[in-house]
Coordinates of C-alpha atoms in Angstrom, one line a residue:
X1 CA -14.5 -29.6 -14.2
X2 CA -11.2 -29.4 -16.1
X3 CA -10.0 -26.0 -17.4
X4 CA -11.0 -27.1 -20.9
X5 CA -14.5 -28.0 -19.6
X6 CA -14.8 -24.6 -17.8
X7 CA -13.8 -22.8 -21.0
X8 CA -16.4 -24.8 -23.0
X9 CA -19.1 -23.9 -20.4
X10 CA -18.2 -20.2 -20.6
X11 CA -18.4 -20.3 -24.4
X12 CA -21.9 -21.9 -24.2
X13 CA -23.0 -19.1 -21.9
X14 CA -21.6 -16.5 -24.3
X15 CA -23.4 -18.0 -27.2
X16 CA -26.7 -18.1 -25.3
X17 CA -26.5 -14.4 -24.6
X18 CA -24.9 -13.4 -27.9
X19 CA -21.6 -12.2 -26.3
X20 CA -18.8 -12.2 -28.8
X21 CA -15.9 -11.8 -26.3
X22 CA -15.7 -12.3 -22.5
X23 CA -13.0 -10.5 -20.5
X24 CA -12.0 -11.8 -17.0
X25 CA -9.8 -9.4 -14.9
X26 CA -7.7 -10.1 -11.9
X27 CA -9.6 -7.9 -9.5
X28 CA -12.3 -7.6 -6.8
X29 CA -14.7 -4.7 -6.2
X30 CA -12.0 -2.9 -4.3
X31 CA -9.4 -3.2 -7.1
X32 CA -7.0 -5.0 -4.7
X33 CA -3.6 -6.4 -5.7
X34 CA -4.1 -9.5 -3.5
X35 CA -7.5 -11.0 -3.7
X36 CA -9.7 -12.9 -1.3
X37 CA -10.2 -16.5 -2.5
X38 CA -13.8 -15.6 -3.5
X39 CA -12.5 -13.4 -6.3
X40 CA -9.6 -15.5 -7.7
X41 CA -11.4 -16.1 -11.0
X42 CA -8.4 -16.4 -13.2
X43 CA -6.8 -19.3 -11.3
X44 CA -10.2 -20.9 -11.3
X45 CA -10.7 -20.5 -15.0
X46 CA -7.3 -21.4 -16.4
X47 CA -4.8 -22.2 -13.5
X48 CA -2.6 -19.2 -13.8
X49 CA -1.7 -17.9 -10.3
X50 CA 0.3 -14.7 -11.1
X51 CA -1.0 -11.4 -9.7
X52 CA -1.2 -9.6 -13.0
X53 CA -3.2 -10.9 -16.0
X54 CA -6.3 -10.7 -18.1
X55 CA -8.2 -13.4 -19.9
X56 CA -10.0 -12.8 -23.1
X57 CA -12.3 -15.5 -24.6
X58 CA -14.0 -15.7 -28.0
X59 CA -15.5 -18.7 -29.7
X60 CA -12.3 -19.2 -31.6
X61 CA -9.6 -18.0 -29.2
X62 CA -8.8 -17.9 -25.5
X63 CA -5.7 -16.0 -24.2
X64 CA -4.0 -14.7 -21.1
X65 CA -2.4 -11.3 -21.4
X66 CA 0.4 -10.8 -18.9
X67 CA 3.9 -9.2 -18.6
X68 CA 7.4 -10.5 -18.7
X69 CA 7.6 -11.3 -14.9
X70 CA 5.2 -14.2 -15.6
X71 CA 6.0 -15.5 -19.1
X72 CA 7.7 -18.7 -17.9
X73 CA 5.2 -19.3 -15.1
X74 CA 2.2 -18.7 -17.5
X75 CA 3.6 -21.0 -20.2
X76 CA 3.8 -23.8 -17.6
X77 CA 0.5 -23.2 -15.9
X78 CA -1.6 -22.7 -19.1
X79 CA -0.4 -26.0 -20.6
X80 CA -3.5 -28.1 -21.5
X81 CA -5.9 -25.4 -20.3
X82 CA -7.2 -24.3 -23.7
X83 CA -5.6 -20.8 -23.2
X84 CA -2.6 -19.3 -25.0
X85 CA -0.1 -16.9 -23.5
X86 CA -0.1 -13.4 -25.1
X87 CA 3.0 -11.5 -24.0
X88 CA 2.5 -7.9 -23.2
X89 CA 4.9 -5.6 -24.9
X90 CA 4.4 -2.9 -22.3
X91 CA 3.6 -4.0 -18.7
X92 CA 0.4 -2.9 -17.0
X93 CA -1.3 -1.8 -20.3
X94 CA -4.6 -3.2 -21.7
X95 CA -3.1 -4.3 -25.1
X96 CA -6.0 -6.7 -25.4
X97 CA -8.3 -3.8 -26.3
X98 CA -6.4 -3.4 -29.6
X99 CA -6.7 -7.1 -30.2
X100 CA -10.5 -6.9 -29.7
X101 CA -10.7 -4.1 -32.2
X102 CA -9.0 -6.2 -34.8
X103 CA -10.7 -9.5 -33.9
X104 CA -14.3 -8.5 -33.5
X105 CA -16.8 -7.5 -36.2
X106 CA -18.6 -4.2 -36.2
X107 CA -21.6 -4.3 -33.8
X108 CA -20.1 -7.1 -31.6
X109 CA -20.7 -7.3 -27.8
X110 CA -17.9 -7.6 -25.2
X111 CA -19.0 -8.8 -21.8
X112 CA -17.2 -8.4 -18.4
X113 CA -18.2 -8.0 -14.8
X114 CA -18.4 -4.3 -14.1
X115 CA -17.7 -4.9 -10.4
X116 CA -14.2 -6.3 -11.3
X117 CA -12.8 -3.6 -13.5
X118 CA -11.6 0.0 -12.8
X119 CA -13.5 3.0 -13.9
X120 CA -10.5 4.2 -15.9
X121 CA -10.0 0.9 -17.7
X122 CA -13.7 0.4 -18.4
X123 CA -14.0 3.9 -19.9
X124 CA -10.9 3.4 -22.0
X125 CA -12.4 0.1 -23.3
X126 CA -15.7 1.7 -23.9
X127 CA -14.2 4.7 -25.8
X128 CA -12.0 2.5 -27.9
X129 CA -14.6 -0.1 -28.9
X130 CA -17.2 2.5 -29.8
X131 CA -15.1 3.2 -32.8
X132 CA -16.4 0.0 -34.3
X133 CA -19.8 0.2 -32.6
X134 CA -18.8 -2.6 -30.2
X135 CA -20.9 -2.5 -27.1
X136 CA -19.8 -3.5 -23.6
X137 CA -22.2 -5.6 -21.5
X138 CA -22.2 -6.2 -17.7
X139 CA -22.2 -10.0 -17.3
X140 CA -20.8 -12.5 -14.7
X141 CA -20.5 -15.9 -16.3
X142 CA -17.9 -17.0 -13.7
X143 CA -20.4 -17.1 -10.9
X144 CA -22.7 -19.3 -13.0
X145 CA -20.1 -22.1 -13.4
X146 CA -18.1 -21.7 -10.2
X147 CA -20.4 -24.0 -8.1
X148 CA -18.0 -24.6 -5.2
X149 CA -17.0 -20.9 -4.8
X150 CA -16.1 -19.9 -1.3
X151 CA -18.0 -17.1 0.3
X152 CA -16.7 -13.7 1.4
X153 CA -14.3 -13.8 4.3
X154 CA -15.7 -13.4 7.8
X155 CA -12.5 -12.8 9.8
X156 CA -12.4 -10.6 12.9
X157 CA -11.2 -7.0 12.6
X158 CA -9.8 -4.5 15.1
X159 CA -8.9 -0.8 15.5
X160 CA -5.3 0.2 16.3
X161 CA -5.0 2.9 19.0
X162 CA -4.0 6.5 18.5
X163 CA -0.7 5.7 20.4
X164 CA 0.1 3.1 17.6
X165 CA -1.1 5.1 14.6
X166 CA 0.0 8.6 15.7
X167 CA -3.3 10.2 14.7
X168 CA -6.9 9.8 15.7
X169 CA -9.6 8.7 13.1
X170 CA -11.2 12.1 13.4
X171 CA -7.9 13.9 12.7
X172 CA -7.3 11.9 9.6
X173 CA -10.9 12.5 8.3
X174 CA -10.3 16.2 8.9
X175 CA -7.1 16.0 6.7
X176 CA -9.0 14.2 4.0
X177 CA -11.9 16.8 4.1
X178 CA -9.3 19.6 3.7
X179 CA -7.9 17.9 0.6
X180 CA -11.4 17.5 -0.8
X181 CA -12.1 21.2 -0.3
X182 CA -9.0 22.1 -2.3
X183 CA -10.2 19.8 -5.1
X184 CA -13.7 21.3 -5.1
X185 CA -15.5 18.2 -3.9
X186 CA -17.9 17.8 -1.0
X187 CA -18.4 14.0 -1.3
X188 CA -15.8 11.3 -1.4
X189 CA -16.2 7.6 -2.1
X190 CA -13.3 5.2 -1.2
X191 CA -13.1 1.6 -2.3
X192 CA -9.4 0.8 -1.8
X193 CA -9.0 -1.3 1.3
X194 CA -5.6 0.0 2.4
X195 CA -6.9 3.6 2.2
X196 CA -9.9 2.7 4.4
X197 CA -7.7 0.8 6.8
X198 CA -5.4 3.8 7.2
X199 CA -8.3 6.3 7.5
X200 CA -10.2 4.5 10.2
X201 CA -7.1 2.9 12.0
X202 CA -8.7 -0.4 11.0
X203 CA -7.0 -3.7 10.5
X204 CA -8.2 -7.2 9.7
X205 CA -7.6 -10.6 8.1
X206 CA -9.8 -10.6 5.0
X207 CA -7.0 -10.7 2.5
X208 CA -3.9 -12.9 2.6
X209 CA -0.7 -10.9 3.6
X210 CA -2.6 -7.6 3.8
X211 CA -4.2 -6.7 7.2
X212 CA -7.3 -5.2 5.7
X213 CA -11.1 -5.5 5.9
X214 CA -13.6 -5.7 3.1
X215 CA -15.2 -2.3 3.3
X216 CA -16.2 0.9 1.5
X217 CA -16.3 4.4 2.8
X218 CA -18.4 7.5 1.9
X219 CA -17.6 10.9 3.2
X220 CA -20.3 13.5 2.9
X221 CA -20.5 17.1 4.2
X222 CA -22.3 16.0 7.3
X223 CA -21.3 12.4 8.0
X224 CA -18.9 9.6 7.4
X225 CA -20.2 6.1 6.6
X226 CA -18.2 2.9 6.8
X227 CA -19.7 0.0 5.0
X228 CA -18.6 -3.3 6.5
X229 CA -19.8 -6.3 8.5
X230 CA -19.9 -4.8 12.0
X231 CA -19.9 -8.4 13.4
X232 CA -16.2 -8.4 12.8
X233 CA -15.6 -5.7 15.4
X234 CA -15.9 -5.6 19.2
X235 CA -18.5 -3.4 20.8
X236 CA -15.7 -1.3 22.1
X237 CA -14.3 -0.7 18.6
X238 CA -17.8 0.1 17.3
X239 CA -18.3 2.7 20.1
X240 CA -14.8 4.2 19.3
X241 CA -15.8 4.6 15.6
X242 CA -19.1 6.3 16.6
X243 CA -17.3 8.6 19.0
X244 CA -15.0 9.6 16.1
X245 CA -17.9 10.5 14.0
X246 CA -18.2 7.3 11.9
X247 CA -21.5 5.5 11.2
X248 CA -21.3 1.8 10.4
X249 CA -23.5 0.5 7.7
X250 CA -23.8 -3.1 6.2
X251 CA -21.3 -3.9 3.5
X252 CA -24.0 -4.7 0.9
X253 CA -25.7 -1.3 1.3
X254 CA -23.0 0.6 -0.6
X255 CA -24.6 0.5 -4.1
X256 CA -27.9 1.8 -2.8
X257 CA -26.2 4.6 -0.8
X258 CA -24.5 5.8 -4.0
X259 CA -27.7 5.7 -5.9
X260 CA -29.4 7.9 -3.3
X261 CA -26.8 10.7 -3.3
X262 CA -28.0 14.2 -4.3
X263 CA -28.1 14.6 -8.1
X264 CA -25.8 17.7 -8.0
X265 CA -23.2 15.8 -6.0
X266 CA -19.6 16.9 -6.5
X267 CA -17.8 13.6 -5.7
X268 CA -14.1 12.7 -5.6
X269 CA -13.2 9.2 -6.7
X270 CA -9.9 7.5 -7.7
X271 CA -10.6 6.0 -11.2
X272 CA -7.8 3.5 -10.8
X273 CA -9.1 2.2 -7.5
X274 CA -12.9 2.3 -7.9
X275 CA -14.8 -0.3 -9.8
X276 CA -17.0 0.6 -12.8
X277 CA -20.0 -1.1 -11.4
X278 CA -20.2 1.3 -8.4
X279 CA -19.3 4.2 -10.5
X280 CA -22.4 3.5 -12.6
X281 CA -24.5 3.8 -9.4
X282 CA -23.7 7.5 -9.1
X283 CA -26.6 9.7 -9.9
X284 CA -26.7 11.2 -13.4
X285 CA -25.7 14.8 -13.3
X286 CA -23.0 14.2 -10.6
X287 CA -19.8 16.1 -11.1
X288 CA -17.0 13.5 -11.0
X289 CA -13.7 14.8 -9.7
X290 CA -11.0 12.3 -10.5
X291 CA -7.6 11.9 -8.9
X292 CA -5.5 9.8 -6.5
X293 CA -7.3 9.3 -3.2
X294 CA -6.2 12.0 -0.7
X295 CA -5.7 9.3 1.8
X296 CA -3.2 7.6 -0.5
X297 CA -1.0 10.7 -0.4
X298 CA -1.5 11.2 3.3
X299 CA -0.7 7.6 4.4
X300 CA 2.5 7.7 2.3
X301 CA 4.0 10.3 4.6
X302 CA 4.7 8.3 7.7
X303 CA 4.5 10.3 11.0
X304 CA 7.1 10.1 13.7
X305 CA 5.0 7.5 15.7
X306 CA 4.8 5.2 12.6
X307 CA 8.5 5.6 11.8
X308 CA 9.4 4.6 15.4
X309 CA 7.3 1.5 15.1
X310 CA 8.7 0.7 11.7
X311 CA 12.2 0.8 13.1
X312 CA 11.3 -1.7 15.8
X313 CA 9.8 -4.0 13.1
X314 CA 13.0 -3.8 11.1
X315 CA 14.9 -4.8 14.2
X316 CA 12.7 -7.8 14.8
X317 CA 13.0 -8.7 11.1
X318 CA 16.8 -8.4 11.2
X319 CA 17.1 -10.8 14.1
X320 CA 14.9 -13.4 12.3
X321 CA 16.9 -13.1 9.1
X322 CA 20.2 -13.3 10.9
X323 CA 19.1 -16.6 12.5
X324 CA 17.8 -17.9 9.2
X325 CA 21.0 -17.3 7.2
X326 CA 23.1 -18.7 10.1
X327 CA 20.8 -21.8 10.2
X328 CA 21.3 -22.2 6.4
X329 CA 25.1 -22.1 6.7
X330 CA 25.1 -24.5 9.7
X331 CA 22.8 -27.1 8.1
X332 CA 23.8 -26.9 4.5
X333 CA 25.2 -30.2 3.4
X334 CA 24.2 -31.8 6.7
X335 CA 20.4 -32.2 5.9
X336 CA 18.2 -31.8 2.9
X337 CA 17.2 -28.2 2.4
X338 CA 14.8 -27.3 -0.4
X339 CA 13.4 -23.9 -1.5
X340 CA 10.2 -24.8 0.3
X341 CA 11.7 -25.9 3.6
X342 CA 14.0 -22.9 3.6
X343 CA 11.0 -20.6 3.2
X344 CA 9.2 -22.4 5.9
X345 CA 12.2 -22.1 8.2
X346 CA 12.4 -18.3 7.6
X347 CA 8.7 -18.0 8.4
X348 CA 9.3 -19.9 11.7
X349 CA 12.1 -17.6 12.7
X350 CA 9.9 -14.5 12.0
X351 CA 7.1 -16.1 14.0
X352 CA 9.3 -16.2 17.1
X353 CA 9.6 -12.4 17.1
X354 CA 7.4 -10.4 19.4
X355 CA 4.6 -8.5 17.6
X356 CA 4.8 -10.8 14.5
X357 CA 1.4 -11.1 12.8
X358 CA 2.1 -12.9 9.5
X359 CA 4.0 -12.7 6.2
X360 CA 3.6 -9.6 4.1
X361 CA 3.6 -11.6 0.9
X362 CA 4.3 -15.1 -0.3
X363 CA 8.0 -15.8 0.1
X364 CA 10.0 -15.9 -3.1
X365 CA 12.8 -18.5 -2.5
X366 CA 14.5 -19.4 -5.8
X367 CA 17.7 -21.4 -6.3
X368 CA 19.7 -20.8 -9.5
X369 CA 17.3 -20.9 -12.5
X370 CA 14.3 -20.4 -10.3
X371 CA 15.9 -17.2 -8.9
X372 CA 15.8 -15.8 -12.5
X373 CA 12.0 -15.6 -12.2
X374 CA 11.3 -12.3 -10.5
X375 CA 7.9 -13.4 -9.1
X376 CA 8.8 -17.1 -8.6
X377 CA 6.3 -19.1 -6.6
X378 CA 7.3 -22.5 -5.2
X379 CA 5.2 -25.4 -6.3
X380 CA 5.5 -29.1 -5.7
X381 CA 6.9 -29.5 -9.2
X382 CA 9.4 -26.6 -9.1
X383 CA 10.7 -27.1 -5.6
X384 CA 14.4 -27.6 -5.8
X385 CA 16.9 -29.0 -3.3
X386 CA 19.5 -26.4 -2.5
X387 CA 22.6 -28.4 -3.3
X388 CA 25.8 -27.9 -5.2
X389 CA 27.0 -24.5 -6.4
X390 CA 25.0 -21.3 -7.2
X391 CA 22.9 -18.5 -5.9
X392 CA 19.9 -18.7 -3.6
X393 CA 17.6 -15.6 -3.9
X394 CA 15.2 -15.0 -1.0
X395 CA 12.6 -12.1 -1.2
X396 CA 10.4 -12.1 1.9
X397 CA 8.7 -9.9 4.4
X398 CA 6.7 -9.8 7.6
X399 CA 3.8 -8.0 9.1
X400 CA 4.4 -6.8 12.6
X401 CA 2.5 -4.7 15.2
X402 CA 3.3 -2.2 13.9
X403 CA 5.3 -2.3 10.7
X404 CA 5.6 -4.0 7.3
X405 CA 8.9 -5.3 6.0
X406 CA 10.2 -6.4 2.5
X407 CA 13.7 -7.5 1.9
X408 CA 15.7 -9.5 -0.7
X409 CA 19.1 -11.1 -0.2
X410 CA 21.1 -13.5 -2.3
X411 CA 23.1 -16.2 -0.6
X412 CA 26.1 -17.8 -2.4
X413 CA 26.0 -21.6 -2.2
X414 CA 29.2 -23.5 -2.8
X415 CA 31.4 -22.2 -5.5
X416 CA 30.0 -19.3 -7.7
X417 CA 31.1 -18.3 -11.2
X418 CA 32.7 -15.0 -12.1
X419 CA 29.5 -14.1 -14.0
X420 CA 27.5 -14.7 -10.9
X421 CA 29.9 -12.6 -8.8
X422 CA 29.9 -9.7 -11.4
X423 CA 26.1 -9.8 -11.6
X424 CA 25.8 -9.7 -7.8
X425 CA 28.3 -6.8 -7.6
X426 CA 26.5 -4.8 -10.3
X427 CA 23.2 -5.1 -8.6
X428 CA 24.8 -4.1 -5.3
X429 CA 26.2 -1.0 -7.0
X430 CA 22.7 -0.1 -8.2
X431 CA 21.3 -0.4 -4.6
X432 CA 24.2 1.6 -3.2
X433 CA 23.8 4.4 -5.8
X434 CA 20.1 4.8 -5.0
X435 CA 20.6 4.5 -1.3
X436 CA 23.2 7.2 -0.9
X437 CA 21.6 9.6 -3.4
X438 CA 21.1 13.3 -2.5
X439 CA 18.5 14.9 -4.7
X440 CA 16.5 18.2 -4.8
X441 CA 12.9 18.6 -3.7
X442 CA 10.6 17.9 -6.6
X443 CA 12.5 14.8 -7.7
X444 CA 10.3 12.0 -9.1
X445 CA 10.7 8.2 -9.1
X446 CA 11.7 7.9 -12.8
X447 CA 14.7 10.2 -12.2
X448 CA 15.9 8.0 -9.2
X449 CA 15.3 4.9 -11.3
X450 CA 17.8 5.8 -13.9
X451 CA 20.5 6.4 -11.3
X452 CA 19.9 3.0 -9.8
X453 CA 20.1 1.3 -13.3
X454 CA 23.2 3.2 -14.5
X455 CA 25.7 0.6 -13.2
X456 CA 23.8 -2.1 -15.1
X457 CA 23.2 0.0 -18.2
X458 CA 26.9 0.6 -18.5
X459 CA 27.3 -3.2 -19.0
X460 CA 24.3 -3.3 -21.4
X461 CA 22.1 -5.0 -18.7
X462 CA 18.6 -4.1 -17.7
X463 CA 15.7 -5.6 -15.7
X464 CA 11.9 -5.6 -16.4
X465 CA 10.4 -4.5 -13.1
X466 CA 10.4 -1.3 -11.2
X467 CA 13.3 -0.4 -8.9
X468 CA 11.1 0.4 -6.0
X469 CA 7.6 0.7 -4.5
X470 CA 6.1 2.4 -1.5
X471 CA 5.3 0.3 1.5
X472 CA 2.6 0.5 4.1
X473 CA 2.6 0.9 7.9
X474 CA 1.3 -2.5 9.1
X475 CA -0.5 -2.4 5.8
X476 CA 0.0 -3.5 2.1
X477 CA 3.5 -4.3 1.1
X478 CA 2.9 -2.4 -2.1
X479 CA 1.4 1.1 -1.8
X480 CA 1.5 4.4 -3.7
X481 CA 1.5 7.0 -4.8
X482 CA 5.3 7.1 -5.2
X483 CA 7.4 4.5 -6.9
X484 CA 10.8 4.2 -8.5
X485 CA 10.4 3.0 -12.1
X486 CA 10.8 4.1 -15.7
X487 CA 7.2 5.1 -15.8
X488 CA 6.6 8.9 -15.7
X489 CA 4.6 8.9 -12.5
X490 CA 3.8 12.5 -11.5
X491 CA 4.5 12.1 -7.8
X492 CA 7.4 13.8 -6.1
X493 CA 9.4 12.2 -3.2
X494 CA 8.7 13.8 0.2
X495 CA 10.1 13.3 3.7
X496 CA 8.3 10.4 5.4
X497 CA 7.9 8.2 2.4
X498 CA 9.1 4.6 2.9
X499 CA 10.2 3.0 -0.4
X500 CA 12.0 -0.1 -1.5
X501 CA 15.2 0.0 -3.7
X502 CA 15.6 -3.4 -5.5
X503 CA 17.5 -3.6 -8.7
X504 CA 18.1 -7.0 -10.3
X505 CA 19.7 -9.1 -13.0
X506 CA 17.9 -12.2 -14.3
X507 CA 19.5 -14.7 -16.6
X508 CA 16.8 -17.2 -17.7
X509 CA 17.6 -20.8 -17.0
X510 CA 20.7 -19.8 -15.0
X511 CA 20.4 -17.5 -12.0
X512 CA 18.9 -14.3 -10.7
X513 CA 20.2 -11.6 -8.4
X514 CA 18.1 -9.0 -6.6
X515 CA 19.2 -7.0 -3.4
X516 CA 16.5 -5.0 -1.7
X517 CA 16.4 -2.6 1.2
X518 CA 13.7 -0.3 2.5
X519 CA 14.6 3.4 2.8
X520 CA 13.0 6.4 4.4
X521 CA 13.0 9.8 2.6
X522 CA 14.5 12.5 4.9
X523 CA 15.6 16.1 4.6
X524 CA 19.3 16.6 3.8
X525 CA 19.7 20.3 4.0
X526 CA 19.4 23.5 2.0
X527 CA 21.6 25.7 -0.1
X528 CA 21.1 28.7 -2.4
X529 CA 19.9 26.1 -4.9
X530 CA 17.0 25.0 -2.8
X531 CA 16.1 22.2 -0.3
X532 CA 17.6 18.7 -0.7
X533 CA 16.5 15.2 0.3
X534 CA 18.2 11.8 0.8
X535 CA 17.4 8.3 1.9
X536 CA 18.0 6.6 5.3
X537 CA 18.2 2.9 5.0
X538 CA 15.8 1.1 7.4
X539 CA 16.4 -2.5 6.6
X540 CA 18.7 -4.3 9.1
X541 CA 20.3 -7.4 7.5
X542 CA 23.9 -7.9 6.4
X543 CA 24.7 -7.9 2.7
X544 CA 26.9 -10.9 2.0
X545 CA 30.4 -9.9 0.7
X546 CA 31.7 -13.4 0.0
X547 CA 31.3 -13.2 -3.8
X548 CA 31.8 -9.5 -4.4
X549 CA 34.1 -8.5 -7.3
X550 CA 35.7 -5.7 -5.4
X551 CA 37.3 -4.3 -8.6
X552 CA 33.8 -3.3 -9.8
X553 CA 33.2 -1.1 -6.7
X554 CA 34.3 2.5 -6.3
X555 CA 35.8 3.6 -3.0
X556 CA 32.7 5.5 -1.9
X557 CA 30.6 2.4 -2.7
X558 CA 32.9 0.2 -0.6
X559 CA 32.7 2.8 2.2
X560 CA 28.9 2.7 2.1
X561 CA 28.8 -1.1 2.2
X562 CA 31.2 -1.3 5.1
X563 CA 29.3 1.4 7.1
X564 CA 25.9 -0.3 6.4
X565 CA 27.1 -3.8 7.5
X566 CA 28.7 -2.2 10.7
X567 CA 25.4 -0.5 11.5
X568 CA 23.6 -3.8 11.0
X569 CA 25.9 -5.5 13.5
X570 CA 25.8 -2.8 16.1
X571 CA 22.0 -2.7 16.1
X572 CA 21.3 -6.4 16.1
X573 CA 24.1 -7.6 18.4
X574 CA 22.3 -6.8 21.7
X575 CA 19.4 -9.1 20.6
X576 CA 21.4 -12.1 19.5
X577 CA 23.1 -15.0 21.4
X578 CA 26.9 -15.0 21.7
X579 CA 27.2 -17.5 18.9
X580 CA 24.9 -15.6 16.6
X581 CA 26.6 -12.3 17.3
X582 CA 30.0 -13.9 16.6
X583 CA 28.7 -15.3 13.3
X584 CA 27.2 -11.9 12.3
X585 CA 30.3 -10.0 13.2
X586 CA 32.2 -12.1 10.7
X587 CA 29.6 -11.6 8.0
X588 CA 29.8 -7.8 8.6
X589 CA 33.6 -7.6 8.4
X590 CA 34.8 -4.7 6.3
X591 CA 36.1 -5.5 2.8

C-alpha cells in the first residue's frame, strides 16, 4: 500500500466507527524516545522518520505536527503522502488540540490508541475537548491495516554486576522506597525502560541505540515485580534477581496486575512516562501521586564507580575520534568520501575499541547545507560527497561497557568563508562559557542556558534546540531530569550529573555549526554566600582551531581552549601510534 492508500484505509475505518478525528503519536507503551520497529507507526503511515511528531487525520485533512528541527525533513518526506506539514510554534507542545477544538463540531469523537499516549497528554486532551462535548475513544486502526508489522523484539538481556554499577539492585530499591515514603506512596508503577534498566541493573537490545529491555515494574509494600520475558535472561541472572527480592512475571500480565491492586492504593506514577491505557487499569478510588520517577532523579547522580567507567569510555571514544579525523585528512581528495561513508568509517573506528557495544544514536554527518539540519539523517537521496570547501558537522556517540558518549565536532574542509569562521568561533565561545561556569547550588538549566547563548545573542543569533541534556550510564543518550534549555524546568543541578553542552548556529541551505562536550557537575567550594558548583569536561577530542577567528575570543576563553586541547593530547597520547600522536599534537597546538 502507498501512503495515500493507507490514509484512505484509515479514513474508511474512521467512518465505519463514526470517529471524526484519529490521532497517531510517536510512542510505545513505555513512552520511549527511540521506538522498537513494532511501534514505528508514523513512518509506516506517512514516511516521516523524525523522532518527534503527531499525525491528526480527519475526513478532509491529514497533517503532521512537528517542530523546527524537522521542518525541512518533513516537507521532503511528506511529499505525495497525502499529509501536510503543520509547523509547531512552540516545540514539544500539543498545539493540535487547539486545532481539533476549532475543526470539530460539538459532540464529535476523537480516537487514539490509549497505550501510545502519556497520562498527562491524554488528560490534557480530555479536559480541553470536553469544553465542546468532544469524546475521546480508545481505538487502534494502525494494527488493522499494518498487515506485515514486525513482532515485539526477542533479543537477549543481561544484568550488570554490582562492581560495574556501583550499587546492588536491593540497595537501589531501598532508595526508591525511601523516596516513595517521603511522597506518601506505598505503591509505585514504572513504565520507562531506562528507569527500569537502572533500577534492576538490567541491560538489553530491544531498542536501537538504547541498551534497554521491554519491561514494566511494580513496587508494592511487600514485593517487587518485574514484568518481562524471562526467556531473555540466563538462569543465573534470574536467580540473582530473585536473591535481590525481585519476582519475574510475564510482560503481558502487567495490565491485570494493575487492575488487581487494592482499591485504596496510594500509587506513585510519572504522568509523562506512563501510558494512559495502563493508567486506566488502576482501580477506581486509587490515590494517584504524580511526579518524576524517583529512579530518574537517582540515576542522574552518577556514583564514583559509574564516573570511573564513564572516564574510560571517554578515553576509548577519544582514540576512535582521533583516528577518524586523521583518516579524513589523510584521505580527503585521494578517494571519494561521502557523508555516509564517513559515518560508517567512524563507526568502524569505534568498533575497534575494547568494550564497545554499539552506537548511542544514529550518526548525524552533514556537509555544508545538510549540517544546517540539527537532526539530519543521511538518506540515499541526500548523501553528499565531501568535496570542495565548507564545514562537515559530525554528531555521534557510542555505547561502551560501561558508559555512553555523545559528541559533536565540525571539521573545516578546504577553504572556509569568514562567516563560517565567525559562526564556528561564536559557537565555541558559547561552549566555553558554559563549560567554565561557576554557579551557586540551586541553579537550574534555564539559567545556564542563557549564559551559553549570550555570545550568540550579542550578534542577534539564536538556535532552536536546547543547549544540553542529561546522559545515561551505559543507557539512553538522552535522559533527565536535568537539562539546559530555555524551558523553565524545575530541576536544580547537583554533583554527579552528566550533561551535554552543545550550542549551535544553523544557516539553512548553507552550513551548520555545533560543538558538543559532555560535562560532569562537581563541587567548586564554599564561601559566606553558600556552596558553589562547576563543570568538569569529560569528552576527550580536540577542538579544531584552524578556522577560529581569534579576535572574537577573550583571553580567558583562549586559555580554556588551549588547556582543554592540551589535556586531550596528554590523555590520549599513550593510546595512539607515533604517527597518530604526532598528528594530534599538531591539532592541539596552542593558539
